[in-house]
C-alpha cells in the first residue's frame, strides 16, 4: 500500500532498509537506498522524509545530509544510527536524531512528527509573510490611509483566512512544534 507521502530509507544494511520499509509501507510510499550514492540517484522533490544512517561505506550519512541540504531538497531528515550523538552533530542540519535500535512505534512516530512539522511550517510561513506585510503597512501608514486601502483590506482578509485555517495542536510533546507555536503566538500578540 502507498500513501500521499514518500519516505526514503537509507542504510547500507539491506535487512534494516527491508525492515523499515515493511513497517512503513502500509502508510507511506517507501523508497530504499543502500548507499549514499544510490540515495542521491533516488532523491527528488517528491521525498518528504529521509531516514538516514550515519555510517555507510563510500558516501557517509553525514556527507549525504550535506548534499541533500546543498541541493535544496525540501525534505525532513532523521538520522537513525548506532552512533551516539556528540558535539560533532552541532552543525549538522538534520531534523531529528535517533539512536538504534528503534522500535516500530518510534519509527512511525518520528515520521508522523516530521510530516506534522512540515505542514505546520508551511502554514506558519504563509501567515508570517502576510503578517509581516501588514505590520509594515501598519507602521508606515496612518489609520485613515489604511482605511482607504483596498490592498490593506485584502491582506487583512488573507491573514484572517490563514489564521482560521491554521490548526495548531493544543498540547504536544514535540518540542519543535511547541516552540513553533510559541513563536506564532508571539507574532500574533505583536500584531494586536
XYZ file of N, CA and C in Angstrom:
576
model
N 0.836 -1.180 0.000
C 0.000 0.000 0.000
C 0.881 1.243 0.000
N 0.437 2.299 -0.638
C 1.215 3.532 -0.659
C 0.374 4.678 -0.124
N 1.044 5.711 0.343
C 0.340 6.858 0.893
C 0.639 8.107 0.103
N 0.167 9.228 0.626
C 0.373 10.518 -0.023
C 1.776 11.064 0.200
N 2.513 10.501 1.140
C 3.849 10.980 1.463
C 4.873 9.896 1.152
N 6.080 10.351 0.816
C 7.140 9.418 0.452
C 8.289 9.502 1.442
N 8.719 8.344 1.906
C 9.830 8.223 2.845
C 10.964 7.512 2.134
N 12.171 8.068 2.213
C 13.366 7.437 1.669
C 14.174 6.883 2.834
N 14.385 5.563 2.838
C 15.164 4.895 3.877
C 16.553 4.630 3.312
N 17.586 5.150 3.991
C 18.957 4.999 3.514
C 19.791 4.328 4.603
N 20.245 3.121 4.299
C 21.102 2.373 5.225
C 21.852 1.342 4.403
N 23.125 1.113 4.722
C 23.899 0.143 3.954
C 23.524 -1.297 4.292
N 22.770 -1.507 5.362
C 22.343 -2.853 5.724
C 20.966 -3.131 5.131
N 20.932 -4.054 4.190
C 19.699 -4.414 3.496
C 18.602 -4.842 4.473
N 18.967 -5.563 5.522
C 17.972 -6.022 6.497
C 17.261 -4.841 7.156
N 17.992 -3.767 7.400
C 17.390 -2.589 8.029
C 16.458 -1.875 7.058
N 16.908 -1.670 5.821
C 16.022 -0.996 4.860
C 14.776 -1.833 4.608
N 14.928 -3.151 4.560
C 13.764 -4.030 4.371
C 12.795 -3.911 5.553
N 13.338 -3.937 6.769
C 12.503 -3.859 7.969
C 11.763 -2.529 8.035
N 12.487 -1.427 7.877
C 11.848 -0.108 7.945
C 10.795 0.031 6.849
N 11.107 -0.475 5.673
C 10.156 -0.411 4.558
C 8.871 -1.158 4.905
N 9.023 -2.368 5.437
C 7.854 -3.176 5.820
C 7.025 -2.490 6.898
N 7.690 -1.817 7.838
C 6.981 -1.165 8.935
C 6.231 0.094 8.490
N 6.673 0.695 7.389
C 6.097 1.972 6.976
C 5.244 1.913 5.714
N 5.391 0.844 4.916
C 4.746 0.873 3.591
C 3.230 0.738 3.619
N 2.641 0.502 4.798
C 1.183 0.494 4.876
C 0.618 1.911 4.950
N 1.480 2.898 5.251
C 1.034 4.286 5.380
C 1.660 5.235 4.365
N 2.833 4.878 3.865
C 3.592 5.788 3.002
C 4.145 5.044 1.802
N 4.485 5.813 0.785
C 5.286 5.270 -0.294
C 6.712 5.240 0.238
N 7.367 4.097 0.161
C 8.717 3.964 0.725
C 9.701 3.633 -0.386
N 10.745 4.441 -0.471
C 11.871 4.188 -1.366
C 13.032 3.742 -0.479
N 13.899 2.880 -0.999
C 15.059 2.450 -0.222
C 16.330 2.653 -1.029
N 17.409 2.921 -0.302
C 18.733 3.043 -0.903
C 19.725 2.439 0.079
N 20.669 1.670 -0.466
C 21.652 1.018 0.392
C 23.032 1.654 0.321
N 23.075 2.880 -0.188
C 24.321 3.654 -0.189
C 23.964 5.128 -0.381
N 24.904 5.977 -0.029
C 24.691 7.409 -0.233
C 24.528 7.745 -1.702
N 25.317 7.095 -2.546
C 25.246 7.350 -3.981
C 23.883 6.935 -4.550
N 23.397 5.787 -4.099
C 22.087 5.317 -4.550
C 20.990 6.268 -4.050
N 21.142 6.771 -2.853
C 20.159 7.714 -2.310
C 20.126 8.993 -3.147
N 21.285 9.495 -3.549
C 21.320 10.701 -4.382
C 20.610 10.483 -5.710
N 20.749 9.292 -6.267
C 20.072 8.978 -7.528
C 18.558 8.905 -7.333
N 18.113 8.542 -6.139
C 16.690 8.403 -5.828
C 16.081 9.718 -5.370
N 16.905 10.601 -4.830
C 16.445 11.845 -4.225
C 15.712 12.729 -5.228
N 14.551 13.227 -4.801
C 13.773 14.136 -5.637
C 12.922 15.016 -4.737
N 12.259 15.983 -5.336
C 11.370 16.868 -4.571
C 10.169 16.110 -4.013
N 9.912 14.915 -4.521
C 8.787 14.124 -4.035
C 9.051 13.423 -2.723
N 10.279 13.444 -2.247
C 10.633 12.802 -0.976
C 10.267 13.759 0.153
N 9.490 13.273 1.107
C 9.074 14.096 2.242
C 9.977 13.919 3.457
N 10.377 12.677 3.720
C 11.198 12.361 4.898
C 12.294 11.395 4.485
N 13.522 11.665 4.944
C 14.643 10.757 4.726
C 15.049 10.197 6.084
N 15.098 8.866 6.183
C 15.607 8.182 7.375
C 17.016 7.747 7.010
N 18.014 8.292 7.682
C 19.391 8.210 7.207
C 20.350 7.656 8.257
N 21.082 6.621 7.865
C 22.153 6.064 8.697
C 23.388 6.949 8.540
N 24.188 7.091 9.584
C 25.400 7.924 9.505
C 26.593 7.170 8.934
N 26.792 5.935 9.378
C 27.984 5.178 8.972
C 27.648 4.254 7.813
N 28.139 4.640 6.656
C 27.981 3.805 5.469
C 29.284 3.873 4.694
N 29.643 2.778 4.035
C 30.848 2.827 3.199
C 30.614 3.761 2.013
N 31.690 4.305 1.479
C 31.542 5.258 0.382
C 31.101 6.588 0.955
N 29.986 7.089 0.491
C 29.443 8.352 0.996
C 28.762 8.108 2.336
N 29.242 8.770 3.382
C 28.652 8.601 4.710
C 27.304 9.327 4.781
N 26.565 9.023 5.824
C 25.299 9.718 6.043
C 25.501 11.208 6.283
N 26.594 11.560 6.959
C 26.904 12.974 7.196
C 27.109 13.698 5.864
N 27.870 13.068 4.960
C 28.120 13.670 3.642
C 26.834 13.752 2.819
N 26.011 12.710 2.905
C 24.744 12.715 2.183
C 23.838 13.816 2.711
N 23.787 13.989 4.010
C 22.992 15.057 4.597
C 23.431 16.418 4.054
N 24.729 16.654 4.016
C 25.252 17.911 3.474
C 24.816 18.103 2.027
N 24.868 17.037 1.232
C 24.487 17.119 -0.178
C 22.985 17.376 -0.345
N 22.168 16.743 0.498
C 20.714 16.984 0.455
C 20.437 18.461 0.699
N 21.074 19.025 1.720
C 20.860 20.439 2.043
C 21.449 21.343 0.965
N 22.609 20.987 0.421
C 23.225 21.797 -0.635
C 22.352 21.840 -1.887
N 21.663 20.763 -2.170
C 20.775 20.712 -3.340
C 19.450 21.428 -3.090
N 19.203 21.772 -1.850
C 17.976 22.487 -1.526
C 16.724 21.634 -1.584
N 16.877 20.326 -1.432
C 15.716 19.434 -1.445
C 14.899 19.706 -0.185
N 13.619 19.972 -0.375
C 12.738 20.330 0.733
C 12.181 19.069 1.378
N 12.960 18.494 2.290
C 12.525 17.293 2.996
C 13.052 17.344 4.421
N 12.458 16.539 5.262
C 12.923 16.387 6.637
C 13.899 15.222 6.667
N 14.956 15.348 7.464
C 15.953 14.284 7.564
C 16.082 13.856 9.016
N 15.910 12.549 9.222
C 16.069 11.952 10.552
C 17.277 11.032 10.497
N 18.255 11.314 11.331
C 19.403 10.422 11.449
C 18.978 9.267 12.360
N 19.072 8.041 11.853
C 18.800 6.850 12.659
C 20.068 6.017 12.576
N 20.802 5.998 13.668
C 22.159 5.483 13.621
C 22.568 4.846 14.936
N 23.592 4.021 14.878
C 24.154 3.421 16.086
C 25.187 4.350 16.722
N 25.464 5.480 16.091
C 26.452 6.435 16.587
C 25.797 7.344 17.617
N 26.281 7.265 18.865
C 25.755 8.158 19.892
C 26.111 9.597 19.538
N 25.180 10.530 19.789
C 25.468 11.925 19.435
C 26.564 12.506 20.310
N 27.335 13.388 19.705
C 28.416 14.084 20.382
C 28.374 15.526 19.887
N 29.306 16.341 20.318
C 29.325 17.738 19.884
C 29.537 17.862 18.375
N 29.962 16.783 17.717
C 30.171 16.853 16.269
C 28.866 16.988 15.484
N 27.723 16.845 16.144
C 26.443 16.991 15.441
C 25.914 18.424 15.468
N 26.586 19.307 16.198
C 26.071 20.667 16.388
C 25.788 21.372 15.069
N 26.669 21.275 14.111
C 26.484 21.983 12.844
C 25.689 21.214 11.799
N 25.272 20.011 12.126
C 24.561 19.184 11.148
C 23.100 19.623 11.040
N 22.602 19.640 9.820
C 21.252 20.161 9.579
C 20.228 19.046 9.411
N 20.147 18.173 10.422
C 19.107 17.150 10.433
C 17.944 17.678 11.267
N 16.804 17.012 11.169
C 15.622 17.439 11.915
C 15.439 16.679 13.219
N 15.925 15.455 13.259
C 15.844 14.668 14.489
C 16.924 13.593 14.443
N 17.317 13.121 15.629
C 18.405 12.156 15.752
C 17.949 11.025 16.665
N 17.917 9.807 16.140
C 17.559 8.630 16.929
C 18.722 7.649 16.932
N 18.934 7.001 18.072
C 19.993 6.002 18.186
C 19.361 4.616 18.076
N 19.939 3.785 17.193
C 19.468 2.405 17.010
C 19.718 1.606 18.277
N 18.906 0.624 18.519
C 17.762 0.184 17.719
C 16.540 1.052 18.004
N 15.665 1.174 17.008
C 14.423 1.904 17.182
C 13.259 0.930 17.033
N 12.226 1.182 17.783
C 11.044 0.315 17.731
C 10.143 0.746 16.574
N 9.184 -0.109 16.267
C 8.200 0.225 15.242
C 7.463 1.507 15.620
N 7.097 1.617 16.884
C 6.386 2.805 17.352
C 7.242 4.057 17.188
N 8.521 3.988 17.574
C 9.408 5.139 17.422
C 9.534 5.539 15.956
N 9.660 4.549 15.093
C 9.822 4.810 13.671
C 8.583 5.512 13.106
N 7.419 4.963 13.406
C 6.172 5.566 12.908
C 5.969 6.969 13.493
N 6.249 7.123 14.779
C 6.060 8.422 15.426
C 6.990 9.487 14.859
N 8.225 9.138 14.585
C 9.155 10.150 14.078
C 8.749 10.595 12.675
N 8.272 9.679 11.843
C 7.819 10.072 10.505
C 6.607 10.985 10.621
N 5.664 10.647 11.469
C 4.480 11.493 11.662
C 4.860 12.873 12.182
N 5.814 12.939 13.122
C 6.275 14.242 13.637
C 6.871 15.080 12.523
N 7.664 14.455 11.666
C 8.294 15.201 10.578
C 7.248 15.754 9.612
N 6.236 14.968 9.317
C 5.186 15.424 8.401
C 4.348 16.527 9.045
N 4.074 16.407 10.333
C 3.340 17.453 11.051
C 4.141 18.743 11.051
N 5.433 18.651 11.324
C 6.291 19.839 11.329
C 6.298 20.507 9.966
N 6.412 19.715 8.927
C 6.462 20.273 7.582
C 5.184 21.034 7.266
N 4.043 20.427 7.547
C 2.754 21.076 7.282
C 2.600 22.335 8.125
N 2.936 22.244 9.388
C 2.835 23.387 10.285
C 3.745 24.515 9.822
N 4.968 24.184 9.432
C 5.906 25.194 8.949
C 5.358 25.929 7.730
N 4.765 25.213 6.785
C 4.230 25.847 5.583
C 3.116 26.821 5.940
N 2.212 26.416 6.818
C 1.122 27.297 7.229
C 1.665 28.541 7.937
N 2.585 28.323 8.842
C 3.122 29.444 9.607
C 3.917 30.377 8.707
N 4.685 29.839 7.767
C 5.443 30.686 6.853
C 4.517 31.601 6.063
N 3.408 31.068 5.587
C 2.448 31.896 4.858
C 1.886 32.982 5.769
N 1.541 32.605 6.999
C 0.997 33.593 7.932
C 2.026 34.667 8.267
N 3.276 34.267 8.485
C 4.329 35.224 8.817
C 4.529 36.201 7.667
N 4.506 35.698 6.440
C 4.688 36.554 5.279
C 3.602 37.628 5.212
N 2.359 37.216 5.354
C 1.245 38.165 5.295
C 1.284 39.105 6.496
N 1.551 38.561 7.685
C 1.600 39.392 8.892
C 2.714 40.430 8.800
N 3.821 40.040 8.202
C 4.935 40.966 8.035
C 4.545 42.133 7.129
N 3.863 41.832 6.040
C 3.411 42.897 5.141
C 2.392 43.799 5.836
N 1.489 43.205 6.602
C 0.518 44.001 7.356
C 1.222 44.908 8.371
N 2.181 44.342 9.089
C 2.897 45.118 10.100
C 3.629 46.297 9.467
N 4.211 46.074 8.294
C 4.907 47.157 7.595
C 3.928 48.271 7.246
N 2.784 47.899 6.690
C 1.774 48.906 6.342
C 1.281 49.633 7.588
N 1.055 48.882 8.666
C 0.518 49.481 9.883
C 1.501 50.435 10.556
N 2.796 50.215 10.371
C 3.776 51.125 10.978
C 4.082 52.319 10.077
N 3.837 52.186 8.781
C 4.189 53.259 7.841
C 3.023 54.161 7.470
N 1.811 53.652 7.602
C 0.641 54.434 7.198
C -0.212 54.777 8.403
N -0.889 55.895 8.328
C -1.789 56.235 9.429
C -3.139 55.545 9.228
N -3.975 55.639 10.236
C -5.252 54.926 10.262
C -6.122 55.267 9.051
N -6.195 56.543 8.674
C -7.036 56.954 7.555
C -6.550 56.336 6.247
N -5.231 56.287 6.060
C -4.682 55.682 4.834
C -5.007 54.192 4.775
N -4.908 53.524 5.908
C -5.211 52.094 5.943
C -6.688 51.848 5.639
N -7.560 52.695 6.177
C -8.995 52.541 5.956
C -9.368 52.675 4.480
N -8.591 53.427 3.737
C -8.897 53.678 2.319
C -8.168 52.715 1.382
N -7.379 51.830 1.921
C -6.546 50.958 1.085
C -7.200 49.609 0.820
N -7.487 49.347 -0.453
C -8.027 48.046 -0.838
C -6.986 46.940 -0.611
N -5.711 47.252 -0.851
C -4.639 46.267 -0.652
C -4.557 45.859 0.817
N -4.668 46.823 1.709
C -4.646 46.524 3.139
C -5.831 45.637 3.511
N -7.014 45.968 3.001
C -8.201 45.146 3.268
C -8.002 43.719 2.767
N -7.414 43.591 1.569
C -7.162 42.260 1.002
C -6.198 41.480 1.888
N -5.116 42.131 2.334
C -4.150 41.470 3.210
C -4.781 41.072 4.545
N -5.607 41.945 5.116
C -6.290 41.613 6.371
C -7.174 40.384 6.193
N -7.901 40.348 5.079
C -8.772 39.196 4.795
C -7.952 37.926 4.615
N -6.841 38.061 3.898
C -5.975 36.893 3.685
C -5.424 36.388 5.015
N -4.986 37.316 5.867
C -4.459 36.923 7.169
C -5.537 36.239 8.010
N -6.738 36.819 8.023
C -7.827 36.233 8.800
C -8.163 34.825 8.297
N -8.147 34.631 6.985
C -8.416 33.304 6.404
C -7.329 32.310 6.799
N -6.068 32.744 6.706
C -4.961 31.869 7.085
C -5.056 31.499 8.562
N -5.370 32.472 9.389
C -5.465 32.217 10.828
C -6.560 31.200 11.130
N -7.651 31.282 10.368
C -8.746 30.333 10.565
C -8.362 28.932 10.088
N -7.481 28.844 9.070
C -7.059 27.555 8.515
C -6.046 26.837 9.392
N -5.209 27.600 10.072
C -4.117 27.006 10.843
C -4.682 26.253 12.036
N -4.428 24.963 12.047
C -4.866 24.129 13.153
C -3.640 23.754 13.968
N -3.491 24.414 15.083
C -2.348 24.151 15.945
C -2.751 23.154 17.021
N -1.913 22.170 17.268
C -2.244 21.224 18.338
C -2.288 21.950 19.680
N -3.302 21.635 20.469
C -3.425 22.295 21.768
C -2.332 21.849 22.721
N -1.998 20.582 22.668
C -0.922 20.058 23.505
C -0.047 19.182 22.638
N 1.255 19.280 22.833
C 2.179 18.465 22.059
C 3.398 18.137 22.895
N 3.931 16.964 22.678
C 5.178 16.586 23.345
C 6.377 16.889 22.454
N 6.122 17.280 21.205
C 7.181 17.602 20.264
C 7.702 19.013 20.572
N 8.917 19.105 21.089
C 9.485 20.391 21.494
C 9.570 21.370 20.329
N 9.856 20.871 19.130
C 9.938 21.737 17.956
C 8.580 22.386 17.685
N 7.534 21.584 17.670
C 6.192 22.107 17.412
C 5.795 23.071 18.532
N 6.115 22.722 19.769
C 5.810 23.593 20.903
C 6.492 24.958 20.725
N 7.758 24.971 20.366
C 8.494 26.221 20.164
C 7.914 27.010 18.991
N 7.511 26.319 17.935
C 6.924 26.978 16.771
C 5.607 27.649 17.153
N 4.802 26.975 17.940
C 3.532 27.546 18.390
C 3.790 28.789 19.247
N 4.800 28.725 20.108
C 5.134 29.889 20.932
C 5.539 31.074 20.065
N 6.319 30.823 19.010
C 6.729 31.902 18.102
C 5.524 32.504 17.403
N 4.619 31.655 16.948
C 3.420 32.148 16.283
C 2.575 32.972 17.245
N 2.417 32.497 18.476
C 1.657 33.253 19.471
C 2.291 34.623 19.712
N 3.615 34.681 19.776
C 4.307 35.949 19.974
C 4.065 36.873 18.784
N 4.102 36.341 17.591
C 3.856 37.140 16.387
C 2.445 37.712 16.403
N 1.487 36.873 16.755
C 0.087 37.317 16.780
C -0.136 38.388 17.853
N 0.509 38.248 19.007
C 0.320 39.234 20.062
C 0.964 40.563 19.678
N 2.040 40.555 18.896
C 2.677 41.778 18.417
C 1.778 42.532 17.456
N 0.989 41.783 16.685
C 0.128 42.393 15.681
C -1.088 43.061 16.298
N -1.473 42.640 17.485
C -2.715 43.154 18.063
C -2.516 44.465 18.771
